[in-house]
Coordinates of C-alpha atoms in Angstrom, one line a residue:
X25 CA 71.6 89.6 67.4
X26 CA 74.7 90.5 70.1
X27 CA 73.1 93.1 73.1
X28 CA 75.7 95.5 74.6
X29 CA 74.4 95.2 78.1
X30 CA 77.5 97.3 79.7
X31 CA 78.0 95.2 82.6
X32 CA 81.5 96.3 83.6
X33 CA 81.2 94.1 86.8
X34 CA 81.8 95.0 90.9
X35 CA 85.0 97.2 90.1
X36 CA 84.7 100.7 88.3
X37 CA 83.3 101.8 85.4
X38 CA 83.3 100.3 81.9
X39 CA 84.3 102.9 79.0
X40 CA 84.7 103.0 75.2
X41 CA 88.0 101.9 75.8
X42 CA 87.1 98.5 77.8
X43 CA 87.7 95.3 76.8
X44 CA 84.7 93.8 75.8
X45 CA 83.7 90.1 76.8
X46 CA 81.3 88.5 74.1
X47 CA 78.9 85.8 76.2
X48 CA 75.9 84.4 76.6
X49 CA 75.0 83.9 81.0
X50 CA 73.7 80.2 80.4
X51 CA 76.8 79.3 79.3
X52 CA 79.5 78.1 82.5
X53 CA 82.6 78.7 80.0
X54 CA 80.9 82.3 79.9
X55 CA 80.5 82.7 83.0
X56 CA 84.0 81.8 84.6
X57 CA 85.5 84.7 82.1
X58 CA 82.9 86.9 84.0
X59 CA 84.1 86.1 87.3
X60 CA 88.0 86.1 86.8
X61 CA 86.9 89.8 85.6
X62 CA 85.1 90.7 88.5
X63 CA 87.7 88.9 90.7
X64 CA 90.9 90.8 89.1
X65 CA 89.0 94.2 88.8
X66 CA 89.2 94.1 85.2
X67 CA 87.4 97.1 83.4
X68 CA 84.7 95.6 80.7
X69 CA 81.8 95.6 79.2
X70 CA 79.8 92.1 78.9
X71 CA 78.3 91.8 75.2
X72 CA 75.4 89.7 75.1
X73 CA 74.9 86.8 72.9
X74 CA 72.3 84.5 72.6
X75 CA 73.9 80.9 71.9
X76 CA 70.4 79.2 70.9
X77 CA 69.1 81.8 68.6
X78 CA 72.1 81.8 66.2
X79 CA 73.9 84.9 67.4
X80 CA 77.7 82.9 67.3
X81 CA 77.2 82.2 63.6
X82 CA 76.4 86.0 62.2
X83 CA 78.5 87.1 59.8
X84 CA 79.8 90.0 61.9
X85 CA 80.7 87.3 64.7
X86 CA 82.3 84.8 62.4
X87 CA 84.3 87.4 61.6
X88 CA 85.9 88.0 65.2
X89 CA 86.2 84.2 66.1
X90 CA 85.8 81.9 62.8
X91 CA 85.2 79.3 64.9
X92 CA 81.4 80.6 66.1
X93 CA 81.8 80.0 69.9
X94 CA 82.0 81.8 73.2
X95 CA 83.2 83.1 75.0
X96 CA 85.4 85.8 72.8
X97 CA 87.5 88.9 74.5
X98 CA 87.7 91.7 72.5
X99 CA 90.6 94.6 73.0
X100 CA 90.1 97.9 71.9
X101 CA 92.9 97.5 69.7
X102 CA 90.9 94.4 67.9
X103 CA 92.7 91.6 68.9
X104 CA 90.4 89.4 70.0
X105 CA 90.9 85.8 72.3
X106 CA 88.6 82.8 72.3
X107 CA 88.5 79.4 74.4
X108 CA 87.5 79.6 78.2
X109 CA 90.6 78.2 79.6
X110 CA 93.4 80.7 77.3
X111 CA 91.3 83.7 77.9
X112 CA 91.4 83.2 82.1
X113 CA 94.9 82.3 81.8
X114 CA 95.6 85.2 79.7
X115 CA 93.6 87.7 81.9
X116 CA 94.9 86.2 85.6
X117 CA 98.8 86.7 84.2
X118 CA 101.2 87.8 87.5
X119 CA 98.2 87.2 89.3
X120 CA 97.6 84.8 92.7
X121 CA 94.9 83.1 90.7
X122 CA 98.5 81.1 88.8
X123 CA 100.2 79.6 91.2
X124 CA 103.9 80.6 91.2
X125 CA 105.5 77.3 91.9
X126 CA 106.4 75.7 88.1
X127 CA 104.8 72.2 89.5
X128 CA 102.2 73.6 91.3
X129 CA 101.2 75.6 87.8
X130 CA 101.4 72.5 86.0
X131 CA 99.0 70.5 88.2
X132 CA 96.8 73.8 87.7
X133 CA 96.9 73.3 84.0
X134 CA 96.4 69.6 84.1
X135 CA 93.0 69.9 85.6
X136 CA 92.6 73.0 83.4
X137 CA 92.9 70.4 80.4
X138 CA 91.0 67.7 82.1
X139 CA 87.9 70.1 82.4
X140 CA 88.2 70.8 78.8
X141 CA 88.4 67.1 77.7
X142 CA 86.5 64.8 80.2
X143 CA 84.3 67.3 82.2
X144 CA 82.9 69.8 80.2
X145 CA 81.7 67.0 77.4
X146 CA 80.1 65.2 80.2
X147 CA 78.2 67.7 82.9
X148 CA 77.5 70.3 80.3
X149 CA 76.2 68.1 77.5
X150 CA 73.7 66.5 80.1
X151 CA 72.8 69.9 81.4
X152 CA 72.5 71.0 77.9
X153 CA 70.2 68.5 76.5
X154 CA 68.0 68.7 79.8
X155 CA 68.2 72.4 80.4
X156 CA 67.7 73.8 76.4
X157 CA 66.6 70.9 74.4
X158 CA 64.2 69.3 76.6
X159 CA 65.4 66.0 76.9
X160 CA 64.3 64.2 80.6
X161 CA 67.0 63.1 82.8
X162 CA 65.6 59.8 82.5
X163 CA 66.1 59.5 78.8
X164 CA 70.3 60.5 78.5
X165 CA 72.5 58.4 76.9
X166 CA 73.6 56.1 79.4
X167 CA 77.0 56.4 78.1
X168 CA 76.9 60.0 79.1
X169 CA 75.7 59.4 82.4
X170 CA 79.0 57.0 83.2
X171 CA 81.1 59.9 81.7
X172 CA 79.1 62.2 84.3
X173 CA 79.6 60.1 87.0
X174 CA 82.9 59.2 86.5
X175 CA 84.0 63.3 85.8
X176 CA 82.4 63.9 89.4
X177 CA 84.2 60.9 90.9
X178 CA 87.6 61.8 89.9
X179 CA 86.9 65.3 90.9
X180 CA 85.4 64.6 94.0
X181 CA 89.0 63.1 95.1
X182 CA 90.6 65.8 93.9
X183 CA 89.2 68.4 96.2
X184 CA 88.9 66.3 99.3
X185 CA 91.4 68.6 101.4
X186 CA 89.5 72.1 100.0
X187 CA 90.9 73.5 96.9
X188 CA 92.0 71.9 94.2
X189 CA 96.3 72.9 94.1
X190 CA 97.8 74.5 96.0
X191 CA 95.4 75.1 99.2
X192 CA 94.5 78.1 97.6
X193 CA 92.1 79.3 95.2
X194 CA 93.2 78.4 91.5
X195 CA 92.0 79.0 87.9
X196 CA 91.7 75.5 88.2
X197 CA 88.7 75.8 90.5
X198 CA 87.2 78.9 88.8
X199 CA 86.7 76.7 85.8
X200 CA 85.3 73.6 87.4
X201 CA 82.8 74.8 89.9
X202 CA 81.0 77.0 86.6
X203 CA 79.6 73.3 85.9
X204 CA 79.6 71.2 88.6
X205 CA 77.8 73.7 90.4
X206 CA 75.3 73.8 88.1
X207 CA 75.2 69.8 87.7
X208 CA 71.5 69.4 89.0
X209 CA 69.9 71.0 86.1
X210 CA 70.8 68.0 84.6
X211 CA 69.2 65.6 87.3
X212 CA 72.7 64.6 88.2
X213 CA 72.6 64.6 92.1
X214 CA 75.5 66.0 93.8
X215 CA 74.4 64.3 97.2
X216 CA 76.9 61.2 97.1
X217 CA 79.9 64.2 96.5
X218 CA 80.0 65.3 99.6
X219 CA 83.7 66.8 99.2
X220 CA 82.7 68.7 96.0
X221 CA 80.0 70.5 97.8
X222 CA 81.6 71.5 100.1
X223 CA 84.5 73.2 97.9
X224 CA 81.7 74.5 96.0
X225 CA 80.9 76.1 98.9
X226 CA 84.2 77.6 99.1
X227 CA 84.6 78.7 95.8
X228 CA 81.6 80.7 95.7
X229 CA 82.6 82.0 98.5
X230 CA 86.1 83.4 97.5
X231 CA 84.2 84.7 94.0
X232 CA 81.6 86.6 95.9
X233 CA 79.0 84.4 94.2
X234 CA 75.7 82.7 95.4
X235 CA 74.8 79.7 96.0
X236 CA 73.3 78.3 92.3
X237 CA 69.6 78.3 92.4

């Protein structure tokens, strides 16, 4: 069952009338909706939900966001806004976090897209299946582990002069470091990616975060 923890992050205090951010903490698509909160000042209140014991596919959930995933933002007014990638570029509107050049936005947008599609399915599904179903890093599908190594490859040129458009902090690095960052619960060694740790480094910095584990 969902656990109003009222979290309303480092800026102010969250009230009845806050939006409310449905997540669960082990989830990196959860986690990046957190930040961009934090990081804008946004008044909220985090909602727990616990992914592996069912919580996304209560009736009372289904009912905000059919399609039984988080993360989900809530408005007082009910509307309600699901996928990672919509809801930061929803909530970071006007802000620095979008860059204002057109092209500049669109490069933003195609790594925003690229996370989604060849990232994400790679880094998270290995950390997944090591992390919460107990699968050894040994035993992943070696198919998988090309996908991971090829996602952190590509992405490993991409932030070889700091951030990833734009010299600047982006959405676009907000929601790739929630994963990569987290890519050795999966065994996946960030060691030969000596680029992406660094701009890890960078990007925690700018969020106010610490270092992962």
């Amino acid at each position: 069952m969902a656990r109003d923890v009222i979290q309303p992050g480092r800026h102010g205090k969250a009230g009845a009338n806050s939006v409310e951010i449905w997540g669960d903490r082990i989830s990196g698509n959860c986690l990046k909706v957190q930040w961009i909160a934090d990081r804008l000042g946004l008044q909220h209140r985090w909602i727990d939900v616990d992914i592996l014991a069912g919580d996304t596919r209560s009736p009372a959930f289904l009912a905000m966001n059919p399609a039984g995933q988080v993360p989900l933002v809530r408005w007082p007014d009910g509307r309600t806004l699901a996928q990672s990638n919509a809801i930061l570029l929803h909530l970071a509107e006007g802000s620095a976090l979008i860059p204002a050049d057109a092209f500049t936005r669109a490069k933003m947008l195609e790594w925003l897209f690229w996370e989604q599609y060849s990232h994400e399915p790679a880094v998270a599904v290995a950390r997944f299946r090591v992390l919460y179903q107990g699968q050894s890093p040994d035993d992943l599908d070696p198919a998988l582990l090309a996908k991971c190594a090829a996602a952190l490859t590509r992405l490993e040129a991409g932030v070889a002069d700091g951030f990833l458009v734009g010299r600047r902090l982006s959405l676009a690095d907000v929601a790739l470091v929630a994963y990569t960052r987290m890519a050795g619960d999966a065994g996946l060694s960030l060691d030969p990616f000596p680029a992406i740790r660094r701009w890890i480094g960078l990007v925690e910095a700018e969020l106010g975060l610490p270092p992962y584990r």
